[in-house]
Amino acid sequence: MAKGIMIIDGIRVPFDGEKNVLAVVRKAGIDIPTFCYYSDLSIYGACRMCMVEDTKTGKIEASCSMEPRDGMSIRTNTAKLLKHRRMILELLLASHDCNCTNCAKSGNCRLQELAQRFGVRHIRFPDTRPRYEMDYTSYAIFRDPNKCILCGDCVRVCEEKQGQGILDFAGRGSELQVMPAFDKKLGETKCVSCGQCAAVCTTGAITVNDQIGTAWKAIHDPQKRVVVQIAPAVRVAIGEEFGYAPGENILDRVVSALKIMGVDEVYDTNFAADMTTISEAEEFLQRLKAGGPFPMFTSCCPAWVKYLELNDPKYLENISTCKSPMQMFASVLKAKYAEKDASDGHITYHIAIMPCTAKKMEAARDEFFHDGTPDVDLVLTTRELVDMIRETGIHLDELELESPDLPFGLGSGAAVIYGVTGGVAESVVRHCLPDKSKNALRQVRVSGIRGDEPIREVTYDVDGTEIKIAVVNGLIHAKELIADIEAGKRFYHLVEVMSCQGGCVGGAGQPYGLTAAKKERGNGLYAADASALFKRAEKNPVVTAMLSDFGPQWCHDHLHVHYGHRDR
Protein backbone atom coordinates (compact mmCIF):
# COMPACT_ATOMS: atom_id res chain seq x y z
CA MET A 1 0.00 0.00 0.00
CA ALA A 2 1.14 3.52 -0.81
CA LYS A 3 2.65 5.47 2.06
CA GLY A 4 4.03 8.98 2.33
CA ILE A 5 3.16 12.63 2.87
CA MET A 6 0.99 14.87 0.70
CA ILE A 7 0.74 18.65 0.85
CA ILE A 8 -2.94 19.62 0.94
CA ASP A 9 -3.73 23.34 0.95
CA GLY A 10 -0.27 23.92 2.41
CA ILE A 11 -0.68 21.36 5.18
CA ARG A 12 1.45 18.21 5.42
CA VAL A 13 -0.86 15.19 5.58
CA PRO A 14 0.53 11.65 6.00
CA PHE A 15 -1.18 8.80 4.19
CA ASP A 16 -0.88 5.06 4.65
CA GLY A 17 -3.07 2.79 2.57
CA GLU A 18 -5.74 5.32 1.55
CA LYS A 19 -6.98 4.19 -1.85
CA ASN A 20 -7.29 7.65 -3.40
CA VAL A 21 -6.48 11.33 -2.91
CA LEU A 22 -10.09 11.99 -1.92
CA ALA A 23 -9.69 9.80 1.17
CA VAL A 24 -6.47 11.61 2.13
CA VAL A 25 -8.15 15.00 1.73
CA ARG A 26 -11.04 13.93 3.94
CA LYS A 27 -8.53 12.59 6.45
CA ALA A 28 -7.17 16.15 6.61
CA GLY A 29 -10.62 17.37 7.67
CA ILE A 30 -11.66 18.83 4.31
CA ASP A 31 -15.00 17.79 2.85
CA ILE A 32 -14.64 17.70 -0.91
CA PRO A 33 -18.07 17.49 -2.58
CA THR A 34 -19.02 14.39 -4.55
CA PHE A 35 -22.05 12.89 -6.25
CA CYS A 36 -20.86 9.66 -7.81
CA TYR A 37 -18.40 8.60 -5.11
CA TYR A 38 -19.61 5.96 -2.68
CA SER A 39 -16.75 4.42 -0.73
CA ASP A 40 -18.35 0.95 -0.60
CA LEU A 41 -18.54 0.82 -4.42
CA SER A 42 -16.10 0.99 -7.32
CA ILE A 43 -14.70 4.30 -8.55
CA TYR A 44 -16.81 5.87 -11.30
CA GLY A 45 -15.40 9.40 -11.61
CA ALA A 46 -18.26 10.89 -13.62
CA CYS A 47 -19.53 13.88 -11.65
CA ARG A 48 -16.14 15.71 -11.51
CA MET A 49 -17.19 17.60 -8.37
CA CYS A 50 -14.19 16.27 -6.44
CA MET A 51 -11.61 17.88 -8.73
CA VAL A 52 -8.43 19.20 -7.09
CA GLU A 53 -5.73 21.44 -8.55
CA ASP A 54 -2.07 20.45 -8.80
CA THR A 55 -0.06 23.22 -7.13
CA LYS A 56 2.88 22.91 -9.54
CA THR A 57 1.16 22.45 -12.91
CA GLY A 58 -2.28 23.96 -12.34
CA LYS A 59 -3.84 20.82 -13.79
CA ILE A 60 -7.15 19.73 -12.25
CA GLU A 61 -8.07 16.07 -11.76
CA ALA A 62 -10.79 14.05 -10.04
CA SER A 63 -9.44 13.17 -6.59
CA CYS A 64 -11.56 10.01 -6.36
CA SER A 65 -9.56 8.40 -9.16
CA MET A 66 -6.11 9.81 -8.23
CA GLU A 67 -3.66 7.60 -6.42
CA PRO A 68 -1.86 9.43 -3.58
CA ARG A 69 1.88 9.93 -4.12
CA ASP A 70 4.57 10.99 -1.73
CA GLY A 71 5.34 14.68 -2.14
CA MET A 72 2.18 15.43 -4.16
CA SER A 73 0.99 19.00 -3.55
CA ILE A 74 -2.61 19.98 -4.31
CA ARG A 75 -5.16 22.66 -3.53
CA THR A 76 -8.83 21.89 -2.93
CA ASN A 77 -10.33 25.39 -3.02
CA THR A 78 -9.23 27.75 -5.77
CA ALA A 79 -11.06 30.20 -8.01
CA LYS A 80 -10.81 27.73 -10.88
CA LEU A 81 -12.26 24.87 -8.80
CA LEU A 82 -15.05 27.01 -7.36
CA LYS A 83 -16.11 28.13 -10.85
CA HIS A 84 -15.91 24.53 -12.05
CA ARG A 85 -18.10 23.16 -9.24
CA ARG A 86 -20.73 25.87 -9.54
CA MET A 87 -20.93 25.26 -13.30
CA ILE A 88 -21.51 21.52 -12.71
CA LEU A 89 -24.22 22.28 -10.17
CA GLU A 90 -25.95 24.68 -12.55
CA LEU A 91 -25.92 22.13 -15.35
CA LEU A 92 -27.28 19.40 -13.07
CA LEU A 93 -30.01 21.67 -11.74
CA ALA A 94 -30.94 22.73 -15.27
CA SER A 95 -31.72 19.13 -16.20
CA HIS A 96 -33.25 18.18 -12.86
CA ASP A 97 -36.86 18.33 -11.69
CA CYS A 98 -36.40 20.92 -8.93
CA ASN A 99 -39.84 20.51 -7.37
CA CYS A 100 -38.15 20.11 -4.00
CA THR A 101 -40.98 21.03 -1.66
CA ASN A 102 -42.81 17.72 -2.14
CA CYS A 103 -39.79 15.51 -2.91
CA ALA A 104 -39.23 12.56 -0.58
CA LYS A 105 -35.51 13.36 -0.41
CA SER A 106 -35.92 17.07 0.40
CA GLY A 107 -33.61 17.80 3.32
CA ASN A 108 -31.54 14.69 2.57
CA CYS A 109 -30.77 15.38 -1.09
CA ARG A 110 -27.10 15.72 -1.99
CA LEU A 111 -27.87 18.00 -4.95
CA GLN A 112 -29.97 20.28 -2.76
CA GLU A 113 -27.29 20.29 -0.08
CA LEU A 114 -24.47 21.25 -2.46
CA ALA A 115 -26.55 23.87 -4.27
CA GLN A 116 -27.06 25.55 -0.91
CA ARG A 117 -23.44 25.07 0.12
CA PHE A 118 -22.08 26.72 -3.03
CA GLY A 119 -24.72 29.43 -3.17
CA VAL A 120 -26.18 28.49 -6.54
CA ARG A 121 -29.25 30.72 -6.70
CA HIS A 122 -29.58 31.35 -10.44
CA ILE A 123 -29.49 28.82 -13.28
CA ARG A 124 -28.40 30.25 -16.62
CA PHE A 125 -29.30 27.23 -18.70
CA PRO A 126 -32.78 26.15 -19.84
CA ASP A 127 -34.09 22.67 -19.04
CA THR A 128 -34.37 20.97 -22.42
CA ARG A 129 -34.73 17.38 -21.25
CA PRO A 130 -38.03 15.60 -21.96
CA ARG A 131 -40.33 14.57 -19.12
CA TYR A 132 -40.11 10.86 -18.31
CA GLU A 133 -42.86 8.64 -16.96
CA MET A 134 -42.61 7.77 -13.27
CA ASP A 135 -42.53 4.13 -12.21
CA TYR A 136 -44.92 2.99 -9.46
CA THR A 137 -44.85 -0.72 -10.31
CA SER A 138 -42.62 -1.91 -7.46
CA TYR A 139 -44.05 -2.65 -4.02
CA ALA A 140 -40.77 -1.56 -2.48
CA ILE A 141 -39.47 1.51 -4.30
CA PHE A 142 -40.59 4.41 -6.49
CA ARG A 143 -38.57 5.65 -9.47
CA ASP A 144 -38.71 9.19 -10.88
CA PRO A 145 -36.26 9.47 -13.83
CA ASN A 146 -36.81 13.25 -13.94
CA LYS A 147 -34.78 13.61 -10.75
CA CYS A 148 -31.87 11.43 -11.89
CA ILE A 149 -28.46 13.16 -12.14
CA LEU A 150 -26.73 10.13 -13.71
CA CYS A 151 -24.33 9.58 -10.79
CA GLY A 152 -24.52 5.82 -11.42
CA ASP A 153 -24.60 4.79 -7.75
CA CYS A 154 -27.78 2.74 -8.26
CA VAL A 155 -26.30 0.99 -11.29
CA ARG A 156 -23.15 0.00 -9.42
CA VAL A 157 -24.80 -1.14 -6.19
CA CYS A 158 -27.25 -3.34 -8.12
CA GLU A 159 -24.43 -4.97 -10.06
CA GLU A 160 -21.55 -4.98 -7.56
CA LYS A 161 -23.40 -5.80 -4.33
CA GLN A 162 -26.41 -7.77 -5.55
CA GLY A 163 -25.23 -9.11 -8.90
CA GLN A 164 -28.57 -8.25 -10.47
CA GLY A 165 -27.82 -5.60 -13.07
CA ILE A 166 -31.44 -4.46 -13.18
CA LEU A 167 -30.48 -0.83 -13.81
CA ASP A 168 -27.99 0.47 -16.36
CA PHE A 169 -27.23 3.41 -18.60
CA ALA A 170 -29.05 3.69 -21.92
CA GLY A 171 -28.87 6.26 -24.71
CA ARG A 172 -26.08 8.68 -25.52
CA GLY A 173 -25.23 12.32 -24.94
CA SER A 174 -28.13 14.44 -23.77
CA GLU A 175 -30.44 11.42 -24.10
CA LEU A 176 -28.50 9.35 -21.56
CA GLN A 177 -30.75 7.74 -18.92
CA VAL A 178 -30.61 5.18 -16.15
CA MET A 179 -33.29 2.55 -16.62
CA PRO A 180 -34.02 -1.18 -16.63
CA ALA A 181 -33.26 -2.97 -19.90
CA PHE A 182 -35.55 -2.05 -22.79
CA ASP A 183 -37.09 0.70 -20.65
CA LYS A 184 -39.15 -1.83 -18.72
CA LYS A 185 -40.89 -0.95 -15.48
CA LEU A 186 -39.28 -2.32 -12.32
CA GLY A 187 -42.30 -4.57 -11.78
CA GLU A 188 -41.57 -6.23 -15.14
CA THR A 189 -37.94 -7.08 -14.30
CA LYS A 190 -36.22 -9.56 -12.01
CA CYS A 191 -35.87 -6.89 -9.32
CA VAL A 192 -35.97 -8.54 -5.87
CA SER A 193 -37.03 -5.32 -4.05
CA CYS A 194 -33.88 -5.15 -1.90
CA GLY A 195 -34.02 -1.36 -2.33
CA GLN A 196 -30.27 -0.81 -2.18
CA CYS A 197 -30.58 1.46 -5.23
CA ALA A 198 -32.83 3.73 -3.17
CA ALA A 199 -30.38 3.60 -0.26
CA VAL A 200 -27.52 5.04 -2.33
CA CYS A 201 -29.49 7.40 -4.61
CA THR A 202 -28.22 10.95 -4.02
CA THR A 203 -31.47 12.64 -5.09
CA GLY A 204 -35.14 11.68 -5.21
CA ALA A 205 -34.79 9.60 -8.37
CA ILE A 206 -35.25 6.33 -6.46
CA THR A 207 -36.97 6.37 -3.08
CA VAL A 208 -38.70 3.97 -0.73
CA ASN A 209 -42.39 3.48 -1.56
CA ASP A 210 -43.93 5.92 0.91
CA GLN A 211 -47.02 4.62 2.75
CA ILE A 212 -47.07 7.08 5.63
CA GLY A 213 -50.47 8.43 4.61
CA THR A 214 -51.98 4.95 4.80
CA ALA A 215 -50.52 4.49 8.28
CA TRP A 216 -51.96 7.76 9.59
CA LYS A 217 -55.36 6.92 8.13
CA ALA A 218 -55.40 3.63 10.05
CA ILE A 219 -54.15 5.20 13.29
CA HIS A 220 -56.85 7.89 13.17
CA ASP A 221 -59.66 5.43 12.35
CA PRO A 222 -61.67 4.81 15.57
CA GLN A 223 -62.85 1.45 14.24
CA LYS A 224 -59.31 0.12 13.91
CA ARG A 225 -57.15 -1.33 16.66
CA VAL A 226 -53.65 -0.55 15.38
CA VAL A 227 -51.08 -3.12 16.47
CA VAL A 228 -47.41 -2.63 15.62
CA GLN A 229 -44.44 -4.99 15.61
CA ILE A 230 -40.87 -3.61 15.57
CA ALA A 231 -38.02 -5.59 13.99
CA PRO A 232 -34.67 -6.05 15.83
CA ALA A 233 -32.55 -3.93 13.47
CA VAL A 234 -34.82 -0.88 13.73
CA ARG A 235 -33.95 -0.19 17.38
CA VAL A 236 -30.21 0.26 16.72
CA ALA A 237 -30.50 2.51 13.65
CA ILE A 238 -33.49 4.82 14.04
CA GLY A 239 -31.69 6.88 16.69
CA GLU A 240 -29.12 8.06 14.13
CA GLU A 241 -31.73 10.43 12.71
CA PHE A 242 -32.24 11.97 16.17
CA GLY A 243 -28.65 12.46 17.28
CA TYR A 244 -27.96 9.05 18.83
CA ALA A 245 -24.88 7.05 17.91
CA PRO A 246 -25.17 4.11 15.50
CA GLY A 247 -25.89 0.96 17.47
CA GLU A 248 -27.58 2.67 20.41
CA ASN A 249 -30.69 0.71 21.35
CA ILE A 250 -33.63 3.11 21.76
CA LEU A 251 -36.49 0.63 21.45
CA ASP A 252 -38.16 1.89 24.64
CA ARG A 253 -38.22 5.45 23.31
CA VAL A 254 -39.69 4.30 20.01
CA VAL A 255 -42.43 2.41 21.85
CA SER A 256 -43.28 5.58 23.79
CA ALA A 257 -43.36 7.61 20.57
CA LEU A 258 -45.72 5.15 18.87
CA LYS A 259 -48.11 5.23 21.83
CA ILE A 260 -48.17 9.05 21.72
CA MET A 261 -48.83 8.90 17.97
CA GLY A 262 -51.98 6.86 18.63
CA VAL A 263 -50.90 3.23 18.18
CA ASP A 264 -52.89 0.94 20.47
CA GLU A 265 -50.40 -1.85 21.10
CA VAL A 266 -46.69 -2.19 20.33
CA TYR A 267 -44.96 -5.57 20.22
CA ASP A 268 -41.46 -6.83 19.54
CA THR A 269 -40.70 -8.95 16.47
CA ASN A 270 -38.15 -10.70 18.70
CA PHE A 271 -41.07 -12.70 20.08
CA ALA A 272 -41.76 -14.16 16.63
CA ALA A 273 -38.04 -14.58 15.92
CA ASP A 274 -37.96 -17.03 18.84
CA MET A 275 -40.83 -18.93 17.23
CA THR A 276 -38.92 -18.94 13.94
CA THR A 277 -35.75 -20.20 15.61
CA ILE A 278 -37.52 -23.12 17.27
CA SER A 279 -39.40 -24.05 14.09
CA GLU A 280 -36.38 -23.67 11.82
CA ALA A 281 -34.05 -25.57 14.15
CA GLU A 282 -36.52 -28.45 14.43
CA GLU A 283 -36.89 -28.54 10.65
CA PHE A 284 -33.11 -28.58 10.30
CA LEU A 285 -32.75 -31.47 12.76
CA GLN A 286 -35.42 -33.40 10.82
CA ARG A 287 -33.47 -32.85 7.61
CA LEU A 288 -30.34 -34.16 9.30
CA LYS A 289 -32.19 -37.35 10.18
CA ALA A 290 -33.69 -37.65 6.70
CA GLY A 291 -30.44 -36.89 4.91
CA GLY A 292 -31.51 -33.66 3.20
CA PRO A 293 -32.22 -31.89 1.01
CA PHE A 294 -29.08 -29.85 1.69
CA PRO A 295 -28.17 -27.15 2.04
CA MET A 296 -31.16 -25.85 3.93
CA PHE A 297 -31.39 -22.14 3.08
CA THR A 298 -32.81 -19.69 5.62
CA SER A 299 -36.10 -18.04 4.65
CA CYS A 300 -36.12 -14.78 6.65
CA CYS A 301 -34.92 -12.51 3.81
CA PRO A 302 -37.70 -11.95 1.23
CA ALA A 303 -35.30 -10.53 -1.37
CA TRP A 304 -33.29 -13.77 -1.18
CA VAL A 305 -36.43 -15.90 -1.58
CA LYS A 306 -37.45 -13.80 -4.56
CA TYR A 307 -33.98 -14.13 -6.03
CA LEU A 308 -34.20 -17.93 -6.00
CA GLU A 309 -37.71 -17.88 -7.47
CA LEU A 310 -36.56 -15.75 -10.38
CA ASN A 311 -33.07 -17.14 -10.96
CA ASP A 312 -32.70 -20.62 -9.42
CA PRO A 313 -36.17 -22.10 -8.80
CA LYS A 314 -34.69 -25.59 -8.48
CA TYR A 315 -33.49 -24.56 -5.02
CA LEU A 316 -36.93 -23.64 -3.72
CA GLU A 317 -37.18 -27.04 -2.02
CA ASN A 318 -34.00 -26.17 -0.13
CA ILE A 319 -35.53 -23.07 1.48
CA SER A 320 -36.75 -23.56 5.01
CA THR A 321 -40.54 -23.80 5.09
CA CYS A 322 -40.64 -21.50 8.13
CA LYS A 323 -42.24 -18.14 7.59
CA SER A 324 -40.18 -15.07 8.37
CA PRO A 325 -40.62 -13.65 11.91
CA MET A 326 -42.76 -10.84 10.49
CA GLN A 327 -45.18 -13.29 8.90
CA MET A 328 -45.17 -15.69 11.85
CA PHE A 329 -46.14 -12.76 14.05
CA ALA A 330 -48.95 -11.92 11.65
CA SER A 331 -50.35 -15.45 11.90
CA VAL A 332 -50.26 -15.36 15.69
CA LEU A 333 -51.90 -11.93 15.84
CA LYS A 334 -54.71 -12.98 13.52
CA ALA A 335 -55.37 -16.04 15.66
CA LYS A 336 -55.23 -14.15 18.95
CA TYR A 337 -57.29 -11.14 17.88
CA ALA A 338 -60.04 -12.84 15.86
CA GLU A 339 -62.24 -13.43 18.91
CA LYS A 340 -61.48 -10.00 20.36
CA ASP A 341 -62.42 -8.28 17.09
CA ALA A 342 -65.70 -10.17 16.99
CA SER A 343 -66.57 -9.22 20.56
CA ASP A 344 -65.74 -5.50 20.55
CA GLY A 345 -66.49 -4.69 16.90
CA HIS A 346 -63.01 -3.36 16.14
CA ILE A 347 -60.77 -4.37 13.23
CA THR A 348 -57.19 -5.19 14.18
CA TYR A 349 -54.85 -3.41 11.77
CA HIS A 350 -51.33 -4.82 11.78
CA ILE A 351 -48.35 -2.58 10.94
CA ALA A 352 -44.80 -3.96 10.78
CA ILE A 353 -41.86 -1.56 11.24
CA MET A 354 -39.02 -3.09 9.25
CA PRO A 355 -35.48 -2.15 8.15
CA CYS A 356 -36.17 -3.70 4.77
CA THR A 357 -37.95 -2.50 1.63
CA ALA A 358 -38.43 -6.08 0.43
CA LYS A 359 -40.76 -6.67 3.38
CA LYS A 360 -43.31 -4.50 1.53
CA MET A 361 -43.12 -6.99 -1.33
CA GLU A 362 -43.28 -9.96 1.06
CA ALA A 363 -46.46 -8.66 2.70
CA ALA A 364 -48.08 -8.44 -0.74
CA ARG A 365 -47.39 -12.06 -1.71
CA ASP A 366 -50.34 -14.36 -2.39
CA GLU A 367 -49.08 -16.81 0.24
CA PHE A 368 -49.72 -14.20 2.92
CA PHE A 369 -53.25 -13.23 1.90
CA HIS A 370 -56.18 -14.99 3.54
CA ASP A 371 -59.85 -14.32 2.87
CA GLY A 372 -58.83 -11.46 0.58
CA THR A 373 -56.86 -9.55 3.22
CA PRO A 374 -53.11 -9.49 3.93
CA ASP A 375 -51.76 -11.00 7.13
CA VAL A 376 -49.64 -7.85 7.51
CA ASP A 377 -51.77 -4.86 6.57
CA LEU A 378 -48.89 -2.40 6.14
CA VAL A 379 -45.09 -2.40 6.23
CA LEU A 380 -43.28 0.81 7.15
CA THR A 381 -39.52 1.18 6.94
CA THR A 382 -37.37 2.75 9.63
CA ARG A 383 -37.07 5.92 7.57
CA GLU A 384 -40.84 6.20 7.18
CA LEU A 385 -41.22 5.93 10.95
CA VAL A 386 -38.58 8.65 11.35
CA ASP A 387 -40.66 10.95 9.13
CA MET A 388 -43.82 10.19 11.10
CA ILE A 389 -42.11 10.95 14.43
CA ARG A 390 -40.80 14.24 13.05
CA GLU A 391 -44.21 15.09 11.63
CA THR A 392 -45.71 14.61 15.09
CA GLY A 393 -43.08 16.86 16.66
CA ILE A 394 -41.99 14.28 19.23
CA HIS A 395 -38.55 14.69 20.84
CA LEU A 396 -37.32 11.17 21.55
CA ASP A 397 -34.74 12.29 24.12
CA GLU A 398 -37.49 13.80 26.29
CA LEU A 399 -39.75 10.73 26.39
CA GLU A 400 -40.25 8.37 29.28
CA LEU A 401 -39.11 4.85 28.51
CA GLU A 402 -41.81 2.28 27.79
CA SER A 403 -41.28 -1.41 27.07
CA PRO A 404 -43.17 -3.34 24.38
CA ASP A 405 -46.54 -4.71 25.46
CA LEU A 406 -46.97 -8.22 26.79
CA PRO A 407 -47.40 -11.05 26.01
CA PHE A 408 -45.70 -10.44 22.64
CA GLY A 409 -42.98 -8.13 23.93
CA LEU A 410 -40.65 -10.77 25.30
CA GLY A 411 -37.74 -12.08 23.25
CA SER A 412 -34.46 -13.90 23.77
CA GLY A 413 -30.92 -12.85 22.95
CA ALA A 414 -31.06 -15.33 20.09
CA ALA A 415 -33.95 -13.35 18.60
CA VAL A 416 -32.43 -9.87 18.74
CA ILE A 417 -29.38 -10.92 16.71
CA TYR A 418 -31.65 -11.82 13.78
CA GLY A 419 -30.96 -8.26 12.63
CA VAL A 420 -27.25 -8.84 11.95
CA THR A 421 -25.60 -11.13 9.42
CA GLY A 422 -25.08 -14.59 10.94
CA GLY A 423 -27.73 -14.03 13.58
CA VAL A 424 -30.27 -16.50 12.24
CA ALA A 425 -27.68 -19.25 11.83
CA GLU A 426 -26.27 -18.59 15.30
CA SER A 427 -29.73 -18.76 16.85
CA VAL A 428 -30.44 -22.10 15.15
CA VAL A 429 -27.06 -23.45 16.30
CA ARG A 430 -27.79 -22.41 19.89
CA HIS A 431 -30.99 -24.46 19.76
CA CYS A 432 -29.44 -27.49 18.05
CA LEU A 433 -26.28 -27.91 20.14
CA PRO A 434 -26.77 -30.55 22.84
CA ASP A 435 -24.44 -28.63 25.18
CA LYS A 436 -26.55 -25.79 26.66
CA SER A 437 -23.87 -24.41 28.98
CA LYS A 438 -22.57 -20.84 29.02
CA ASN A 439 -19.21 -22.06 27.74
CA ALA A 440 -20.92 -23.57 24.70
CA LEU A 441 -22.55 -20.21 24.00
CA ARG A 442 -19.19 -18.47 24.26
CA GLN A 443 -17.64 -20.96 21.84
CA VAL A 444 -20.40 -20.28 19.31
CA ARG A 445 -19.79 -16.53 19.55
CA VAL A 446 -16.08 -16.84 18.79
CA SER A 447 -16.40 -19.64 16.23
CA GLY A 448 -16.36 -17.31 13.22
CA ILE A 449 -20.10 -17.19 12.66
CA ARG A 450 -19.96 -13.50 13.60
CA GLY A 451 -18.25 -10.97 11.36
CA ASP A 452 -18.81 -8.82 8.31
CA GLU A 453 -17.05 -10.86 5.65
CA PRO A 454 -19.25 -11.57 2.59
CA ILE A 455 -18.97 -15.35 3.09
CA ARG A 456 -18.12 -17.08 6.38
CA GLU A 457 -17.86 -20.80 7.05
CA VAL A 458 -18.07 -22.62 10.39
CA THR A 459 -18.33 -26.22 11.52
CA TYR A 460 -20.07 -27.58 14.62
CA ASP A 461 -20.57 -31.01 16.13
CA VAL A 462 -24.23 -31.89 16.71
CA ASP A 463 -24.66 -35.29 18.36
CA GLY A 464 -21.57 -36.63 16.65
CA THR A 465 -22.41 -35.22 13.22
CA GLU A 466 -20.13 -32.56 11.75
CA ILE A 467 -22.39 -29.73 10.61
CA LYS A 468 -21.08 -27.32 7.97
CA ILE A 469 -22.65 -23.86 7.94
CA ALA A 470 -22.16 -20.85 5.68
CA VAL A 471 -23.25 -17.26 6.28
CA VAL A 472 -23.61 -14.94 3.29
CA ASN A 473 -24.53 -11.27 2.99
CA GLY A 474 -24.96 -9.72 -0.44
CA LEU A 475 -26.76 -11.54 -3.24
CA ILE A 476 -23.73 -11.44 -5.51
CA HIS A 477 -21.90 -13.58 -2.96
CA ALA A 478 -24.87 -15.93 -2.66
CA LYS A 479 -24.64 -16.38 -6.41
CA GLU A 480 -20.93 -17.17 -6.04
CA LEU A 481 -21.64 -19.67 -3.25
CA ILE A 482 -24.29 -21.50 -5.27
CA ALA A 483 -21.91 -21.75 -8.23
CA ASP A 484 -19.28 -23.36 -5.99
CA ILE A 485 -21.86 -25.77 -4.53
CA GLU A 486 -22.93 -26.83 -8.01
CA ALA A 487 -19.30 -27.27 -9.05
CA GLY A 488 -18.72 -29.57 -6.06
CA LYS A 489 -16.24 -27.15 -4.45
CA ARG A 490 -18.35 -26.57 -1.33
CA PHE A 491 -20.89 -28.46 0.72
CA TYR A 492 -23.05 -27.13 3.54
CA HIS A 493 -25.87 -28.36 5.68
CA LEU A 494 -27.20 -24.88 6.49
CA VAL A 495 -26.76 -21.60 4.62
CA GLU A 496 -27.96 -18.24 5.92
CA VAL A 497 -28.40 -15.60 3.21
CA MET A 498 -29.17 -11.93 3.76
CA SER A 499 -29.37 -9.74 0.69
CA CYS A 500 -28.04 -6.58 2.37
CA GLN A 501 -24.53 -5.84 3.60
CA GLY A 502 -24.29 -6.56 7.32
CA GLY A 503 -27.73 -8.18 7.34
CA CYS A 504 -30.92 -6.32 8.25
CA VAL A 505 -28.94 -3.55 9.97
CA GLY A 506 -27.90 -2.55 6.44
CA GLY A 507 -31.39 -2.76 4.99
CA ALA A 508 -32.47 -0.15 2.47
CA GLY A 509 -35.21 1.08 4.79
CA GLN A 510 -32.64 2.16 7.38
CA PRO A 511 -31.03 5.61 7.69
CA TYR A 512 -28.16 6.16 5.24
CA GLY A 513 -25.00 4.53 6.54
CA LEU A 514 -21.70 3.15 5.30
CA THR A 515 -19.98 -0.06 6.42
CA ALA A 516 -18.73 1.39 9.72
CA ALA A 517 -22.23 2.48 10.79
CA LYS A 518 -23.71 -0.90 9.86
CA LYS A 519 -21.04 -2.64 11.92
CA GLU A 520 -21.88 -0.48 14.95
CA ARG A 521 -25.57 -1.31 14.54
CA GLY A 522 -24.66 -5.00 14.60
CA ASN A 523 -22.56 -4.46 17.72
CA GLY A 524 -25.61 -2.84 19.31
CA LEU A 525 -27.63 -6.01 18.68
CA TYR A 526 -24.86 -8.18 20.10
CA ALA A 527 -24.87 -5.97 23.21
CA ALA A 528 -28.62 -6.48 23.52
CA ASP A 529 -28.05 -10.22 23.26
CA ALA A 530 -25.40 -10.10 25.98
CA SER A 531 -27.78 -8.34 28.38
CA ALA A 532 -30.87 -10.42 27.54
CA LEU A 533 -32.59 -12.38 30.33
CA PHE A 534 -32.20 -15.60 28.35
CA LYS A 535 -30.07 -16.42 25.33
CA ARG A 536 -31.95 -19.27 23.65
CA ALA A 537 -35.32 -19.24 21.94
CA GLU A 538 -36.59 -22.33 23.79
CA LYS A 539 -36.08 -20.46 27.07
CA ASN A 540 -38.80 -17.96 26.15
CA PRO A 541 -41.67 -19.18 28.37
CA VAL A 542 -44.41 -17.33 26.50
CA VAL A 543 -43.32 -18.70 23.12
CA THR A 544 -43.00 -22.30 24.28
CA ALA A 545 -46.37 -22.17 26.07
CA MET A 546 -48.05 -20.66 23.02
CA LEU A 547 -46.60 -23.22 20.62
CA SER A 548 -47.83 -25.95 22.95
CA ASP A 549 -51.30 -24.43 23.15
CA PHE A 550 -51.56 -24.06 19.39
CA GLY A 551 -50.48 -27.65 18.83
CA PRO A 552 -48.38 -29.25 16.06
CA GLN A 553 -51.09 -29.19 13.39
CA TRP A 554 -51.89 -25.49 13.82
CA CYS A 555 -48.19 -24.64 13.79
CA HIS A 556 -47.68 -26.67 10.63
CA ASP A 557 -50.59 -24.97 8.89
CA HIS A 558 -49.93 -21.37 10.01
CA LEU A 559 -46.19 -20.99 10.64
CA HIS A 560 -44.88 -22.68 7.50
CA VAL A 561 -45.12 -21.90 3.80
CA HIS A 562 -43.94 -23.39 0.51
CA TYR A 563 -42.69 -20.76 -1.93
CA GLY A 564 -43.38 -20.78 -5.65
CA HIS A 565 -43.74 -18.24 -8.42
CA ARG A 566 -47.07 -16.75 -7.42
CA ASP A 567 -47.25 -13.00 -6.96
CA ARG A 568 -50.03 -10.52 -6.56
XYZ file of N, CA and C in Angstrom, residues 426 429-430 433-447 460-461 536:
63
model
N -26.728 -18.439 13.922
C -26.266 -18.593 15.299
C -27.409 -18.997 16.223
N -28.126 -22.637 15.695
C -27.063 -23.454 16.300
C -27.250 -23.539 17.811
N -27.581 -22.409 18.437
C -27.789 -22.411 19.893
C -28.865 -23.429 20.283
N -27.400 -27.326 19.398
C -26.277 -27.911 20.136
C -26.774 -28.604 21.407
N -26.340 -29.840 21.628
C -26.773 -30.553 22.840
C -26.213 -29.927 24.115
N -25.055 -29.285 24.023
C -24.444 -28.630 25.181
C -25.086 -27.251 25.359
N -25.832 -27.042 26.420
C -26.550 -25.787 26.657
C -25.843 -24.885 27.677
N -24.589 -25.168 27.960
C -23.867 -24.407 28.977
C -23.454 -23.031 28.453
N -23.046 -22.172 29.402
C -22.569 -20.840 29.024
C -21.296 -20.937 28.193
N -20.449 -21.888 28.506
C -19.212 -22.062 27.741
C -19.506 -22.408 26.283
N -20.538 -23.220 26.075
C -20.919 -23.573 24.704
C -21.372 -22.322 23.946
N -22.123 -21.464 24.629
C -22.549 -20.209 24.000
C -21.354 -19.353 23.625
N -20.389 -19.265 24.535
C -19.186 -18.471 24.261
C -18.431 -19.024 23.062
N -18.356 -20.331 22.966
C -17.642 -20.957 21.843
C -18.333 -20.655 20.513
N -19.663 -20.625 20.529
C -20.397 -20.282 19.309
C -20.072 -18.853 18.884
N -20.036 -17.930 19.865
C -19.789 -16.525 19.551
C -18.436 -16.297 18.889
N -17.434 -17.068 19.303
C -16.076 -16.842 18.788
C -15.704 -17.834 17.693
N -16.685 -18.577 17.199
C -16.404 -19.644 16.230
C -16.144 -19.121 14.824
N -19.705 -27.226 13.257
C -20.072 -27.585 14.624
C -20.343 -29.082 14.693
N -20.230 -29.608 15.894
C -20.569 -31.013 16.130
C -21.934 -31.079 16.807
N -31.468 -18.292 24.623
C -31.954 -19.272 23.654
C -33.459 -19.136 23.474
